Amino acid sequence: MNIAANTVVSIDYTLRNDAGDILDQSSPEAPLSYLHGHNNVISGLEHALLGKAKADRLEASIAPAEAYGEYDAALVQAVPRAMFQGVDDIDVGMQFQTQMDGGVQVVTVKEVNDDTVTIDGNHALAGQTLHFDVTVKGVREASQEELDHGHVHGPGGHHH
Ligand code: ZN
């Protein structure tokens, strides 16, 4: 069976940046499972995996446009510290969820002053080319329930 839209794909993967540092990897006993064609993973990874089958191994370098986007300086802004009422200690590197026009967005604190906090709405991997080393561990048809939900159920997926 080959990877196509509406299949459930399980992969072992290692993700590295341009410098070769490992940013993320699946653990051997717990492959990542996702529903192909439903934006569960970045589009560049879906494109690289399309048509592959179990036991196939591939390396893919994915540009920011097909990964987490270009770095957008407009997403960095200083906001009044008063917006963080109820948070006693605001430190650089902390992440918050904020309600934006497009839904919930995660912002990272870049700088803290007496009156303002500088936040960055870019994804931590924005602007980076991502290098994946992937082995396909399994491909199966999705259940109707999984298609309805838009994600995988069971091992490596949602439990609810
Ligand atoms: Zn579900």
mmCIF file of C-alpha atoms and ligand atoms in Angstrom:
data_model
loop_
_atom_site.group_PDB
_atom_site.id
_atom_site.type_symbol
_atom_site.label_atom_id
_atom_site.label_comp_id
_atom_site.label_asym_id
_atom_site.label_seq_id
_atom_site.Cartn_x
_atom_site.Cartn_y
_atom_site.Cartn_z
ATOM 1 C CA MET A 1 0.000 0.000 0.000
ATOM 2 C CA ASN A 2 1.313 3.396 -0.947
ATOM 3 C CA ILE A 3 0.973 6.631 0.928
ATOM 4 C CA ALA A 4 -1.896 8.743 -0.412
ATOM 5 C CA ALA A 5 -4.553 11.069 0.903
ATOM 6 C CA ASN A 6 -6.609 9.509 3.697
ATOM 7 C CA THR A 7 -4.059 6.886 4.645
ATOM 8 C CA VAL A 8 -2.641 6.608 8.145
ATOM 9 C CA VAL A 9 1.143 6.739 7.977
ATOM 10 C CA SER A 10 3.564 5.712 10.709
ATOM 11 C CA ILE A 11 7.138 6.937 10.466
ATOM 12 C CA ASP A 12 10.389 6.925 12.341
ATOM 13 C CA TYR A 13 12.077 10.251 11.776
ATOM 14 C CA THR A 14 15.020 12.389 12.722
ATOM 15 C CA LEU A 15 14.852 16.127 12.124
ATOM 16 C CA ARG A 16 18.020 18.176 11.794
ATOM 17 C CA ASN A 17 18.736 21.818 11.060
ATOM 18 C CA ASP A 18 21.285 23.177 8.568
ATOM 19 C CA ALA A 19 24.044 22.757 11.118
ATOM 20 C CA GLY A 20 23.212 19.077 11.556
ATOM 21 C CA ASP A 21 21.889 19.465 15.095
ATOM 22 C CA ILE A 22 19.039 17.095 15.935
ATOM 23 C CA LEU A 23 15.924 19.183 16.605
ATOM 24 C CA ASP A 24 13.474 16.349 17.072
ATOM 25 C CA GLN A 25 13.165 12.618 16.590
ATOM 26 C CA SER A 26 10.669 9.861 17.186
ATOM 27 C CA SER A 27 11.509 7.213 19.740
ATOM 28 C CA PRO A 28 12.095 3.684 18.381
ATOM 29 C CA GLU A 29 9.153 2.192 20.269
ATOM 30 C CA ALA A 30 6.747 4.992 19.334
ATOM 31 C CA PRO A 31 6.697 6.012 15.676
ATOM 32 C CA LEU A 32 4.793 9.139 14.701
ATOM 33 C CA SER A 33 1.408 8.379 13.152
ATOM 34 C CA TYR A 34 -0.479 10.947 11.109
ATOM 35 C CA LEU A 35 -3.396 11.175 8.722
ATOM 36 C CA HIS A 36 -2.041 12.015 5.275
ATOM 37 C CA GLY A 37 -3.631 14.966 3.504
ATOM 38 C CA HIS A 38 -5.123 16.612 6.600
ATOM 39 C CA ASN A 39 -2.402 19.075 7.585
ATOM 40 C CA ASN A 40 -1.319 16.905 10.503
ATOM 41 C CA VAL A 41 2.316 17.406 9.479
ATOM 42 C CA ILE A 42 4.072 20.098 7.435
ATOM 43 C CA SER A 43 3.234 20.087 3.733
ATOM 44 C CA GLY A 44 6.842 19.488 2.637
ATOM 45 C CA LEU A 45 6.950 16.235 4.572
ATOM 46 C CA GLU A 46 3.658 15.095 3.042
ATOM 47 C CA HIS A 47 4.973 15.848 -0.440
ATOM 48 C CA ALA A 48 8.165 13.879 0.225
ATOM 49 C CA LEU A 49 6.232 10.872 1.533
ATOM 50 C CA LEU A 50 3.501 10.738 -1.091
ATOM 51 C CA GLY A 51 3.612 7.397 -2.943
ATOM 52 C CA LYS A 52 6.106 5.787 -0.558
ATOM 53 C CA ALA A 53 5.452 2.406 1.038
ATOM 54 C CA LYS A 54 6.340 0.520 4.197
ATOM 55 C CA ALA A 55 10.100 0.110 4.729
ATOM 56 C CA ASP A 56 10.946 2.946 2.331
ATOM 57 C CA ARG A 57 13.581 5.302 3.650
ATOM 58 C CA LEU A 58 14.108 8.832 2.430
ATOM 59 C CA GLU A 59 15.913 12.027 3.179
ATOM 60 C CA ALA A 60 14.150 15.293 2.496
ATOM 61 C CA SER A 61 15.306 18.879 2.882
ATOM 62 C CA ILE A 62 12.300 21.131 3.226
ATOM 63 C CA ALA A 63 12.417 24.870 2.669
ATOM 64 C CA PRO A 64 10.650 27.199 5.136
ATOM 65 C CA ALA A 65 7.769 27.832 2.716
ATOM 66 C CA GLU A 66 6.775 24.167 3.002
ATOM 67 C CA ALA A 67 7.696 23.917 6.663
ATOM 68 C CA TYR A 68 6.989 26.545 9.320
ATOM 69 C CA GLY A 69 7.131 29.605 7.097
ATOM 70 C CA GLU A 70 9.602 32.423 6.618
ATOM 71 C CA TYR A 71 10.575 34.414 9.668
ATOM 72 C CA ASP A 72 8.227 37.408 9.854
ATOM 73 C CA ALA A 73 9.654 40.398 11.750
ATOM 74 C CA ALA A 74 6.139 41.880 11.934
ATOM 75 C CA LEU A 75 5.204 39.124 14.377
ATOM 76 C CA VAL A 76 7.647 40.529 16.914
ATOM 77 C CA GLN A 77 6.043 43.232 19.007
ATOM 78 C CA ALA A 78 6.324 44.951 22.350
ATOM 79 C CA VAL A 79 3.153 44.798 24.404
ATOM 80 C CA PRO A 80 2.328 46.388 27.758
ATOM 81 C CA ARG A 81 3.459 44.269 30.665
ATOM 82 C CA ALA A 82 0.005 44.803 32.143
ATOM 83 C CA MET A 83 -1.279 42.322 29.564
ATOM 84 C CA PHE A 84 0.393 39.583 31.564
ATOM 85 C CA GLN A 85 -1.621 40.147 34.724
ATOM 86 C CA GLY A 86 -1.586 37.099 36.922
ATOM 87 C CA VAL A 87 1.829 35.976 35.709
ATOM 88 C CA ASP A 88 4.326 36.753 38.465
ATOM 89 C CA ASP A 89 7.571 36.009 36.702
ATOM 90 C CA ILE A 90 7.902 36.622 32.996
ATOM 91 C CA ASP A 91 11.160 35.266 31.640
ATOM 92 C CA VAL A 92 12.758 35.221 28.232
ATOM 93 C CA GLY A 93 11.867 31.988 26.500
ATOM 94 C CA MET A 94 8.483 31.527 28.161
ATOM 95 C CA GLN A 95 5.631 30.715 25.823
ATOM 96 C CA PHE A 96 2.039 31.858 26.000
ATOM 97 C CA GLN A 97 -1.058 31.132 23.976
ATOM 98 C CA THR A 98 -2.860 34.191 22.742
ATOM 99 C CA GLN A 99 -6.111 34.606 20.904
ATOM 100 C CA MET A 100 -5.431 36.148 17.515
ATOM 101 C CA ASP A 101 -7.574 36.766 14.451
ATOM 102 C CA GLY A 102 -6.528 33.460 12.932
ATOM 103 C CA GLY A 103 -7.096 31.439 16.107
ATOM 104 C CA VAL A 104 -4.832 30.482 18.959
ATOM 105 C CA GLN A 105 -1.220 31.441 18.476
ATOM 106 C CA VAL A 106 1.801 30.579 20.562
ATOM 107 C CA VAL A 107 4.112 33.488 21.288
ATOM 108 C CA THR A 108 7.569 33.360 22.823
ATOM 109 C CA VAL A 109 8.914 36.031 25.162
ATOM 110 C CA LYS A 110 12.056 37.627 23.689
ATOM 111 C CA GLU A 111 12.682 40.520 26.071
ATOM 112 C CA VAL A 112 11.260 41.800 29.347
ATOM 113 C CA ASN A 113 11.400 45.415 30.507
ATOM 114 C CA ASP A 114 9.691 47.270 33.341
ATOM 115 C CA ASP A 115 6.800 48.406 31.188
ATOM 116 C CA THR A 116 6.840 46.212 28.131
ATOM 117 C CA VAL A 117 7.282 42.607 27.103
ATOM 118 C CA THR A 118 8.555 41.805 23.618
ATOM 119 C CA ILE A 119 6.850 38.745 22.180
ATOM 120 C CA ASP A 120 7.572 36.788 19.010
ATOM 121 C CA GLY A 121 4.703 35.054 17.219
ATOM 122 C CA ASN A 122 6.949 33.164 14.815
ATOM 123 C CA HIS A 123 7.129 29.399 15.109
ATOM 124 C CA ALA A 124 10.418 28.348 16.714
ATOM 125 C CA LEU A 125 11.392 26.739 13.390
ATOM 126 C CA ALA A 126 10.281 29.614 11.154
ATOM 127 C CA GLY A 127 12.862 30.531 8.533
ATOM 128 C CA GLN A 128 14.702 27.228 8.883
ATOM 129 C CA THR A 129 15.275 24.585 6.246
ATOM 130 C CA LEU A 130 14.416 21.261 7.839
ATOM 131 C CA HIS A 131 16.286 18.061 7.045
ATOM 132 C CA PHE A 132 14.295 14.893 7.648
ATOM 133 C CA ASP A 133 15.562 11.334 7.657
ATOM 134 C CA VAL A 134 12.442 9.199 7.530
ATOM 135 C CA THR A 135 11.661 5.481 7.494
ATOM 136 C CA VAL A 136 8.089 4.426 6.752
ATOM 137 C CA LYS A 137 6.968 1.930 9.383
ATOM 138 C CA GLY A 138 3.440 1.379 8.183
ATOM 139 C CA VAL A 139 0.622 2.552 5.929
ATOM 140 C CA ARG A 140 -3.061 1.708 6.350
ATOM 141 C CA GLU A 141 -6.455 2.998 5.345
ATOM 142 C CA ALA A 142 -7.945 5.499 7.776
ATOM 143 C CA SER A 143 -11.201 4.609 9.502
ATOM 144 C CA GLN A 144 -14.265 6.710 8.786
ATOM 145 C CA GLU A 145 -14.071 8.037 12.340
ATOM 146 C CA GLU A 146 -10.477 9.149 11.810
ATOM 147 C CA LEU A 147 -11.455 10.900 8.583
ATOM 148 C CA ASP A 148 -14.330 12.615 10.370
ATOM 149 C CA HIS A 149 -11.999 13.810 13.118
ATOM 150 C CA GLY A 150 -9.096 14.663 10.821
ATOM 151 C CA HIS A 151 -6.538 12.802 12.915
ATOM 152 C CA VAL A 152 -5.288 9.338 13.826
ATOM 153 C CA HIS A 153 -6.730 7.275 16.655
ATOM 154 C CA GLY A 154 -4.898 4.609 18.636
ATOM 155 C CA PRO A 155 -1.123 4.071 18.931
ATOM 156 C CA GLY A 156 0.790 7.241 18.062
ATOM 157 C CA GLY A 157 -2.428 9.219 17.672
ATOM 158 C CA HIS A 158 -5.265 10.668 19.691
ATOM 159 C CA HIS A 159 -6.827 8.785 22.586
ATOM 160 C CA HIS A 160 -10.314 10.014 23.313
HETATM 161 ZN ZN ZN B 1 -10.612 11.854 17.142
#
